[in-house]
Short mmCIF file of C-alpha atoms in Angstrom, two decimals:
data_model
loop_
_atom_site.label_atom_id
_atom_site.label_comp_id
_atom_site.label_asym_id
_atom_site.label_seq_id
_atom_site.Cartn_x
_atom_site.Cartn_y
_atom_site.Cartn_z
CA MET A 1063 -81.46 -2.54 147.69
CA GLN A 1064 -77.68 -2.77 147.85
CA SER A 1065 -76.40 -3.43 151.37
CA ILE A 1066 -72.83 -4.67 151.04
CA SER A 1067 -70.56 -3.66 153.90
CA ALA A 1068 -67.41 -5.18 152.42
CA GLN A 1069 -65.89 -5.93 149.04
CA VAL A 1070 -66.47 -9.53 147.94
CA PHE A 1071 -64.71 -11.45 145.17
CA LYS A 1072 -66.12 -14.80 144.02
CA VAL A 1073 -65.25 -17.39 141.40
CA ASP A 1074 -67.91 -19.96 140.47
CA ALA A 1075 -67.87 -22.85 138.01
CA ASP A 1076 -70.66 -24.55 136.08
CA LEU A 1077 -69.59 -27.90 134.64
CA ARG A 1078 -72.19 -30.15 133.08
CA ASN A 1079 -72.34 -33.13 130.77
CA ARG A 1080 -75.59 -34.50 129.37
CA PHE A 1081 -75.97 -37.79 127.51
CA GLU A 1082 -79.03 -37.99 125.27
CA TYR A 1083 -80.73 -40.80 123.39
CA ARG A 1084 -82.87 -39.38 120.59
CA ASP A 1085 -85.49 -41.21 118.57
CA GLY A 1086 -87.96 -38.45 117.79
CA TYR A 1087 -86.64 -35.50 119.80
CA LYS A 1088 -87.96 -32.13 118.46
CA LYS A 1089 -89.64 -33.86 115.49
CA PRO A 1090 -91.40 -37.24 115.00
CA ALA A 1091 -89.47 -40.38 114.21
CA SER A 1092 -90.38 -42.32 111.09
CA GLU A 1093 -89.65 -45.54 109.23
CA VAL A 1094 -86.68 -43.93 107.48
CA THR A 1095 -85.02 -42.37 110.54
CA ASP A 1096 -82.64 -44.03 112.98
CA PRO A 1097 -82.03 -43.23 116.68
CA THR A 1098 -78.91 -41.33 117.67
CA THR A 1099 -76.93 -40.58 120.81
CA LEU A 1100 -74.79 -37.60 121.76
CA VAL A 1101 -73.20 -35.86 124.74
CA TYR A 1102 -73.50 -32.15 125.46
CA GLN A 1103 -70.80 -30.42 127.49
CA ARG A 1104 -70.65 -27.02 129.15
CA GLY A 1105 -67.71 -25.57 131.00
CA ARG A 1106 -68.40 -22.11 132.44
CA VAL A 1107 -66.48 -19.98 134.93
CA ALA A 1108 -67.82 -16.73 136.40
CA PHE A 1109 -65.87 -13.99 138.17
CA SER A 1110 -67.86 -11.59 140.35
CA PHE A 1111 -66.75 -8.56 142.37
CA LYS A 1112 -69.10 -6.58 144.63
CA ALA A 1113 -68.48 -3.33 146.46
CA ASP A 1114 -70.72 -0.82 148.22
CA SER A 1115 -71.89 0.93 145.05
CA PHE A 1116 -71.13 -1.39 142.16
CA GLN A 1117 -70.88 -4.99 140.95
CA VAL A 1118 -68.94 -6.47 138.02
CA GLN A 1119 -69.40 -9.94 136.53
CA LEU A 1120 -67.52 -11.74 133.78
CA SER A 1121 -68.28 -15.31 132.70
CA PHE A 1122 -66.69 -17.40 129.98
CA GLN A 1123 -67.82 -20.74 128.65
CA ASP A 1124 -67.05 -23.57 126.28
CA ALA A 1125 -70.31 -25.22 125.11
CA ARG A 1126 -70.14 -28.06 122.61
CA ILE A 1127 -71.09 -31.59 121.62
CA TRP A 1128 -68.50 -34.28 122.17
CA GLY A 1129 -66.67 -34.80 118.89
CA GLN A 1130 -67.88 -31.54 117.37
CA TYR A 1131 -64.27 -30.46 117.04
CA ALA A 1132 -61.37 -32.81 116.45
CA ASN A 1133 -59.06 -33.00 119.45
CA SER A 1134 -56.08 -32.08 117.26
CA THR A 1135 -57.78 -28.99 115.81
CA ASP A 1136 -57.00 -25.58 117.21
CA VAL A 1137 -60.56 -24.19 117.43
CA ASN A 1138 -61.34 -21.25 119.69
CA ALA A 1139 -64.73 -22.30 121.06
CA VAL A 1140 -64.64 -20.18 124.24
CA SER A 1141 -67.21 -17.39 124.28
CA VAL A 1142 -68.29 -14.61 126.61
CA HIS A 1143 -71.56 -15.52 128.29
CA GLU A 1144 -71.75 -12.47 130.57
CA SER A 1145 -69.81 -9.22 130.77
CA TRP A 1146 -71.62 -6.52 132.71
CA PHE A 1147 -71.39 -3.95 135.48
CA ARG A 1148 -74.10 -2.65 137.78
CA TYR A 1149 -73.83 0.69 139.54
CA TRP A 1150 -76.09 1.83 142.41
CA VAL A 1151 -76.91 5.55 142.25
CA ASN A 1152 -78.64 5.19 145.62
CA PRO A 1153 -79.95 2.23 147.67
CA SER A 1154 -82.97 1.78 145.36
CA TRP A 1155 -81.87 2.89 141.88
CA SER A 1156 -79.18 1.29 139.74
CA PHE A 1157 -78.25 0.66 136.13
CA LYS A 1158 -76.82 -2.49 134.60
CA VAL A 1159 -74.95 -2.47 131.28
CA GLY A 1160 -73.39 -5.20 129.15
CA ARG A 1161 -74.01 -8.80 128.12
CA GLN A 1162 -76.32 -10.23 130.77
CA GLU A 1163 -79.00 -12.79 131.50
CA ILE A 1164 -82.52 -11.30 131.49
CA SER A 1165 -85.36 -13.31 132.96
CA TYR A 1166 -88.89 -12.39 134.04
CA ASP A 1167 -91.57 -14.47 135.79
CA ASP A 1168 -91.77 -18.03 134.40
CA GLN A 1169 -89.61 -17.04 131.38
CA ARG A 1170 -92.54 -17.58 129.01
CA ILE A 1171 -91.79 -14.38 127.06
CA VAL A 1172 -88.24 -13.37 128.02
CA GLY A 1173 -85.80 -15.68 129.73
CA ALA A 1174 -82.35 -17.18 130.06
CA PRO A 1175 -83.16 -20.92 130.06
CA ASP A 1176 -80.48 -22.98 131.74
CA TRP A 1177 -81.47 -26.21 129.97
CA SER A 1178 -79.87 -24.99 126.74
CA ILE A 1179 -76.25 -26.05 126.92
CA ALA A 1180 -75.08 -22.61 125.77
CA GLY A 1181 -77.65 -20.68 127.81
CA LYS A 1182 -78.90 -17.30 126.64
CA SER A 1183 -77.75 -13.75 127.32
CA TYR A 1184 -78.61 -10.32 125.93
CA ASP A 1185 -76.51 -7.28 125.07
CA ALA A 1186 -78.48 -4.62 126.91
CA ALA A 1187 -78.64 -1.61 129.21
CA LEU A 1188 -81.18 -1.60 132.05
CA CYS A 1189 -82.28 0.95 134.60
CA MET A 1190 -83.46 -0.91 137.72
CA PHE A 1191 -85.45 -0.07 140.83
CA GLU A 1192 -85.71 -2.24 143.97
CA GLN A 1193 -87.45 -1.47 147.25
CA PRO A 1194 -87.75 -4.66 149.34
CA ILE A 1195 -89.76 -2.99 152.12
CA SER A 1196 -92.60 -2.15 149.74
CA GLY A 1197 -92.10 -5.31 147.65
CA ILE A 1198 -91.74 -3.30 144.44
CA SER A 1199 -89.14 -3.95 141.75
CA ALA A 1200 -88.93 -2.59 138.21
CA SER A 1201 -86.62 -2.36 135.24
CA ILE A 1202 -86.62 -0.62 131.87
CA GLY A 1203 -84.10 -0.72 129.06
CA GLY A 1204 -83.16 -2.36 125.80
CA GLY A 1205 -80.46 -3.07 123.28
CA ILE A 1206 -79.48 -2.73 119.61
CA ASN A 1207 -77.77 -5.34 117.47
CA ARG A 1208 -75.46 -5.13 114.47
CA SER A 1209 -73.67 -8.00 112.71
CA SER A 1210 -70.44 -6.09 111.93
CA ASP A 1211 -68.49 -2.87 112.54
CA ASP A 1212 -70.35 -0.90 109.87
CA VAL A 1213 -69.59 2.62 108.70
CA PHE A 1214 -73.02 2.93 107.09
CA LEU A 1215 -76.26 0.99 107.44
CA THR A 1216 -76.02 -2.54 106.02
CA ASP A 1217 -78.13 -5.68 105.98
CA TYR A 1218 -78.45 -7.43 109.37
CA THR A 1219 -77.96 -11.09 108.52
CA LYS A 1220 -78.54 -12.69 111.92
CA ASP A 1221 -81.77 -14.51 112.77
CA TYR A 1222 -82.28 -12.16 115.69
CA PHE A 1223 -83.91 -8.82 116.48
CA ARG A 1224 -82.29 -5.57 115.38
CA PHE A 1225 -83.40 -3.88 118.59
CA PHE A 1226 -85.51 -4.53 121.67
CA THR A 1227 -86.96 -2.58 124.56
CA VAL A 1228 -88.30 -4.04 127.78
CA GLY A 1229 -90.23 -2.70 130.75
CA TYR A 1230 -91.08 -4.72 133.85
CA LEU A 1231 -92.91 -3.92 137.10
CA LYS A 1232 -93.50 -6.39 139.94
CA LYS A 1233 -95.27 -6.11 143.28
CA SER A 1234 -94.60 -8.89 145.80
CA ILE A 1235 -97.45 -9.65 148.18
CA GLY A 1236 -96.22 -11.44 151.26
CA SER A 1237 -93.65 -14.17 150.80
CA SER A 1238 -95.29 -16.20 148.02
CA SER A 1239 -97.74 -14.04 146.04
CA SER A 1240 -97.06 -11.41 143.41
CA ALA A 1241 -98.39 -9.47 140.42
CA SER A 1242 -96.33 -8.16 137.53
CA LEU A 1243 -96.56 -6.31 134.20
CA LEU A 1244 -94.24 -6.93 131.24
CA SER A 1245 -93.78 -4.97 128.01
CA PHE A 1246 -91.41 -6.34 125.37
CA VAL A 1247 -90.88 -4.74 121.94
CA GLU A 1248 -88.64 -6.31 119.33
CA GLY A 1249 -87.71 -4.89 115.94
CA ASN A 1250 -87.00 -7.47 113.23
CA GLN A 1251 -85.43 -6.43 109.95
CA LYS A 1252 -86.98 -7.47 106.65
CA LYS A 1253 -84.60 -9.97 105.07
CA GLY A 1254 -82.25 -8.24 102.68
CA VAL A 1255 -83.65 -4.74 103.29
CA ALA A 1256 -81.77 -2.88 106.00
CA THR A 1257 -84.08 0.14 106.05
CA ILE A 1258 -87.28 -1.79 106.86
CA ILE A 1259 -87.92 -2.85 110.46
CA TYR A 1260 -91.00 -4.77 111.58
CA PRO A 1261 -91.81 -4.04 115.26
CA ARG A 1262 -93.72 -6.50 117.42
CA HIS A 1263 -95.01 -5.64 120.90
CA THR A 1264 -95.88 -8.19 123.58
CA PHE A 1265 -97.61 -6.90 126.69
CA GLY A 1266 -99.10 -8.79 129.60
CA SER A 1267 -99.30 -9.72 133.23
CA ASN A 1268 -98.40 -12.58 135.55
CA MET A 1269 -100.22 -13.13 138.85
CA ILE A 1270 -99.31 -15.67 141.53
CA MET A 1271 -101.62 -16.21 144.50
CA THR A 1272 -100.99 -18.57 147.42
CA GLN A 1273 -103.41 -19.60 150.14
CA GLY A 1274 -102.26 -22.36 152.44
CA ALA A 1275 -101.56 -25.51 150.42
CA TYR A 1276 -103.11 -24.05 147.27
CA SER A 1277 -101.53 -21.72 144.72
CA SER A 1278 -102.41 -20.42 141.28
CA ASP A 1279 -100.31 -18.91 138.50
CA LEU A 1280 -102.09 -16.90 135.79
CA SER A 1281 -100.46 -15.24 132.75
CA LEU A 1282 -102.20 -13.10 130.13
CA TYR A 1283 -100.48 -11.57 127.08
CA ILE A 1284 -101.44 -9.70 123.93
CA GLN A 1285 -99.18 -9.27 120.90
CA HIS A 1286 -99.49 -6.76 118.07
CA GLY A 1287 -97.39 -5.20 115.34
CA GLN A 1288 -95.76 -7.17 112.54
CA HIS A 1289 -94.15 -10.58 112.23
CA GLU A 1290 -90.78 -11.06 110.50
CA SER A 1291 -92.68 -11.62 107.24
CA GLY A 1292 -94.29 -8.19 107.50
CA ALA A 1293 -97.76 -9.59 108.15
CA LYS A 1294 -99.81 -7.54 110.59
CA VAL A 1295 -100.36 -9.44 113.82
CA VAL A 1296 -102.91 -9.27 116.62
CA ALA A 1297 -102.50 -12.31 118.87
CA GLY A 1298 -102.91 -13.43 122.45
CA ALA A 1299 -101.90 -16.03 124.98
CA VAL A 1300 -103.23 -17.22 128.32
CA ALA A 1301 -101.77 -19.73 130.77
CA LEU A 1302 -103.15 -20.98 134.08
CA LYS A 1303 -101.62 -23.40 136.58
CA GLY A 1304 -103.03 -24.62 139.87
CA THR A 1305 -100.89 -26.38 142.48
CA TYR A 1306 -101.76 -28.27 145.64
CA LYS A 1307 -99.05 -29.21 148.11
CA THR A 1308 -99.49 -32.78 149.32
CA GLY A 1309 -97.74 -32.47 152.64
CA SER A 1310 -94.20 -31.14 152.96
CA VAL A 1311 -92.57 -33.18 150.18
CA GLY A 1312 -94.90 -33.26 147.18
CA SER A 1313 -97.07 -31.11 144.93
CA LEU A 1314 -99.81 -31.96 142.46
CA TYR A 1315 -100.49 -29.51 139.64
CA ILE A 1316 -102.78 -29.10 136.65
CA GLY A 1317 -102.85 -26.39 134.04
CA GLY A 1318 -103.11 -25.29 130.49
CA ALA A 1319 -101.85 -22.77 127.97
CA TYR A 1320 -103.53 -21.32 124.90
CA TYR A 1321 -101.70 -19.45 122.12
CA THR A 1322 -103.84 -18.03 119.33
CA GLY A 1323 -103.41 -19.19 115.75
CA THR A 1324 -104.46 -17.84 112.36
CA SER A 1325 -107.42 -19.03 110.33
CA LYS A 1326 -107.21 -19.74 106.61
CA ALA A 1327 -109.26 -16.62 105.84
CA GLU A 1328 -106.86 -14.36 107.77
CA LEU A 1329 -103.82 -15.95 106.11
CA GLN A 1330 -105.27 -15.21 102.69
CA LYS A 1331 -105.66 -11.55 103.71
CA GLY A 1332 -102.00 -11.38 104.73
CA LYS A 1333 -102.91 -11.03 108.42
CA SER A 1334 -101.79 -13.07 111.39
CA ASN A 1335 -103.24 -13.99 114.76
CA SER A 1336 -100.35 -16.33 115.56
CA PHE A 1337 -98.59 -15.75 118.88
CA ILE A 1338 -94.79 -16.08 118.69
CA ARG A 1339 -92.50 -16.46 121.72
CA PRO A 1340 -88.93 -16.74 120.40
CA TYR A 1341 -87.03 -15.47 123.47
CA GLY A 1342 -88.61 -17.43 126.30
CA THR A 1343 -88.18 -20.98 127.50
CA ALA A 1344 -90.40 -23.89 126.55
CA HIS A 1345 -88.60 -26.93 127.96
CA SER A 1346 -90.01 -26.39 131.44
CA LEU A 1347 -93.44 -25.33 130.12
CA HIS A 1348 -94.44 -27.47 127.13
CA GLY A 1349 -92.81 -30.85 127.48
CA TYR A 1350 -89.23 -32.06 127.63
CA MET A 1351 -89.18 -33.22 124.00
CA ASP A 1352 -89.20 -29.58 122.82
CA TYR A 1353 -91.64 -30.00 119.93
CA TYR A 1354 -93.24 -26.59 120.36
CA THR A 1355 -90.52 -24.27 121.61
CA LYS A 1356 -91.16 -21.09 119.60
CA LEU A 1357 -94.63 -22.02 118.24
CA ARG A 1358 -93.26 -21.74 114.69
CA GLU A 1359 -93.12 -25.53 114.43
CA ILE A 1360 -96.91 -25.61 114.03
CA LYS A 1361 -96.91 -22.99 111.27
CA ASP A 1362 -99.81 -20.64 112.07
CA GLY A 1363 -101.97 -23.16 113.90
CA GLY A 1364 -101.56 -21.84 117.44
CA LEU A 1365 -101.19 -24.20 120.38
CA VAL A 1366 -103.29 -25.63 123.19
CA ASP A 1367 -101.38 -27.48 125.93
CA ILE A 1368 -103.33 -29.18 128.73
CA TYR A 1369 -101.17 -30.86 131.37
CA VAL A 1370 -101.13 -32.53 134.76
CA GLY A 1371 -98.16 -33.51 136.89
CA TYR A 1372 -96.81 -34.55 140.25
CA LYS A 1373 -93.48 -33.68 141.85
CA CYS A 1374 -92.16 -35.10 145.10
CA LYS A 1375 -89.05 -35.34 147.22
CA PHE A 1376 -89.42 -38.92 148.42
CA ALA A 1377 -86.05 -39.07 150.21
CA PRO A 1378 -83.63 -36.44 151.55
CA LYS A 1379 -81.58 -36.40 148.34
CA TRP A 1380 -84.06 -37.85 145.83
CA GLU A 1381 -86.70 -36.06 143.76
CA ALA A 1382 -89.09 -37.39 141.11
CA GLN A 1383 -91.42 -35.69 138.65
CA PHE A 1384 -94.11 -36.95 136.29
CA ASP A 1385 -95.87 -34.85 133.63
CA TYR A 1386 -98.53 -35.57 131.03
CA HIS A 1387 -99.27 -33.12 128.18
CA TYR A 1388 -102.07 -33.15 125.63
CA PHE A 1389 -101.35 -30.92 122.63
CA SER A 1390 -103.73 -29.61 119.99
CA LEU A 1391 -103.97 -26.79 117.48
CA ALA A 1392 -105.92 -23.63 118.18
CA GLU A 1393 -106.65 -23.28 114.43
CA SER A 1394 -106.62 -25.88 111.66
CA GLY A 1395 -107.78 -24.10 108.51
CA PHE A 1396 -104.52 -23.49 106.66
CA SER A 1397 -103.84 -24.81 103.18
CA ASP A 1398 -100.75 -25.72 101.19
CA ALA A 1399 -102.16 -23.62 98.33
CA ILE A 1400 -101.25 -20.39 100.13
CA ALA A 1401 -98.22 -21.51 102.11
CA PRO A 1402 -94.91 -22.03 100.30
CA GLU A 1403 -93.14 -23.15 103.49
CA GLY A 1404 -94.98 -26.45 103.67
CA TYR A 1405 -98.36 -25.76 105.21
CA GLN A 1406 -100.81 -28.58 104.72
CA ARG A 1407 -104.53 -28.65 105.19
CA VAL A 1408 -105.44 -30.71 108.24
CA THR A 1409 -108.81 -32.02 109.31
CA SER A 1410 -108.03 -32.61 113.00
CA LYS A 1411 -106.58 -30.23 115.59
CA GLU A 1412 -105.13 -33.04 117.73
CA LEU A 1413 -101.32 -33.03 117.86
CA GLY A 1414 -100.74 -35.83 120.35
CA SER A 1415 -99.72 -36.63 123.91
CA GLU A 1416 -96.39 -36.52 125.71
CA VAL A 1417 -95.32 -38.29 128.90
CA ASP A 1418 -92.25 -37.06 130.83
CA VAL A 1419 -90.60 -38.81 133.78
CA MET A 1420 -87.65 -37.28 135.65
CA LEU A 1421 -85.54 -38.50 138.58
CA SER A 1422 -82.77 -36.54 140.29
CA TYR A 1423 -80.27 -37.26 143.03
CA GLN A 1424 -78.37 -34.55 144.92
CA LEU A 1425 -74.98 -36.16 145.51
CA ALA A 1426 -73.66 -33.05 147.27
CA LYS A 1427 -74.59 -29.40 147.67
CA SER A 1428 -73.02 -28.51 144.32
CA PHE A 1429 -73.33 -31.87 142.53
CA LEU A 1430 -76.58 -33.02 140.91
CA MET A 1431 -77.29 -36.15 138.89
CA GLN A 1432 -80.50 -36.21 136.87
CA GLY A 1433 -82.11 -38.50 134.34
CA GLY A 1434 -85.35 -38.68 132.43
CA TYR A 1435 -87.41 -40.45 129.81
CA SER A 1436 -90.05 -38.99 127.50
CA LEU A 1437 -92.53 -40.53 125.11
CA MET A 1438 -94.41 -38.67 122.37
CA LEU A 1439 -97.54 -40.19 120.82
CA GLN A 1440 -97.97 -37.80 117.90
CA SER A 1441 -101.02 -37.64 115.66
CA SER A 1442 -101.19 -37.65 111.88
CA THR A 1443 -101.75 -33.88 112.07
CA ALA A 1444 -98.41 -33.40 113.83
CA GLU A 1445 -96.68 -35.58 111.25
CA LYS A 1446 -98.09 -33.45 108.43
CA LEU A 1447 -96.97 -30.22 110.07
CA PHE A 1448 -93.44 -31.56 110.57
CA GLY A 1449 -93.36 -33.03 107.05
CA ILE A 1450 -93.04 -36.63 108.25
CA ALA A 1451 -94.48 -39.65 106.42
CA ASN A 1452 -95.09 -43.02 108.10
CA GLY A 1453 -94.34 -41.71 111.58
CA GLU A 1454 -93.52 -43.91 114.53
CA THR A 1455 -93.78 -43.52 118.31
CA SER A 1456 -91.08 -41.07 119.37
CA SER A 1457 -88.94 -41.25 122.51
CA TRP A 1458 -86.08 -39.46 124.19
CA ALA A 1459 -83.94 -40.09 127.27
CA TYR A 1460 -81.14 -38.26 129.04
CA LEU A 1461 -78.67 -38.52 131.90
CA SER A 1462 -76.91 -35.40 133.13
CA LEU A 1463 -74.23 -34.54 135.66
CA VAL A 1464 -74.18 -30.94 136.90
CA PHE A 1465 -71.30 -29.73 139.07
CA ARG A 1466 -71.53 -26.10 140.25
CA PRO A 1467 -68.87 -25.46 142.90
CA ARG A 1468 -67.69 -22.16 144.31
CA LEU A 1469 -63.99 -22.19 143.57
CA PHE A 1470 -62.97 -19.12 145.51
CA GLU A 1471 -64.46 -16.47 147.79
CA LYS A 1472 -62.68 -13.60 149.50
CA ASN A 1473 -64.11 -10.84 151.70
CA PHE A 1474 -62.06 -7.67 151.86
CA LYS A 1475 -62.97 -5.85 155.07
CA GLN A 1476 -63.14 -2.10 154.87
#
């Protein structure tokens, strides 16, 4: 519900630099690979104006790797991250149009992950409903994508959907429990054929329940339609997390996620049971080393992720987190005889274990320093799937500085 009694203009900045040491990040290290280091940089500025019945936001950013462009080269690397307006028809109903961040629940299916140095935004139009008294919020909308200013229909060459529609309904229960429904349909064009679109529908629910020091987070999704290859798909995913608060500063959690895969017999029939999640986040869900971000890295094997972790604020400005993940395939019966993209027959479903350690220090309200170290003990199965021979223990470390100050704020009294 919009309840702004004055016009407000704000300018916010998001400046971050992240140093990374990589020796097996995203794929296993081997005897023939060497470690590398790099620095990511993001510079983003956002302008926001709110009035009684509308809001406008524009944000621009420069996201790059140090040295990606020569300092004497005139390269226009600034892009538009957000450019939208929201108009309230009445206190509960509004519509929001333009390039915007879209995020639902834990961002497993649709999200705008902030870990990515460039972030993620969508060109979309949404109709939104909010009623805080009843705890109900909802949105419905979508977007269409073209790669150029066409006069007639032409091939869409981007590795992205041609269109999407989304519907979301959430009911908050008290201050810390909720239940939601999500429907997401994406239309992917057949490569090189502009007139053929393969739709894929993901539908599911997220439920969060809290009772005292205990809480649970359950997600269930089904997926049907067609993959980008045209194969018919019927797939599913389930995720469950339980958390116990250890006093006022720490929390212990355990959970797991299961994404269906495709058996050899189904692959030979041209069918798929492989769950794909290309528009959500994985960094916060399936390990910091980002091996299984979209689930395509494991071909059609599906994924099982069992994890346990502990997070605590052991001093006023200090926070630490420890996570352990055990990964395995949901299916293992695929063969290189039917898979031109490098499938290999595997005899074990085990993918390996990952250990993540993170430490952060809040220097000031808008200034955060964070570092971490991760270790991946991958199996021979994982090495086969990634096409690696003579693999070695993989590791990754980072140190980031995040500065997010409010540069300007002005209230215009009416």
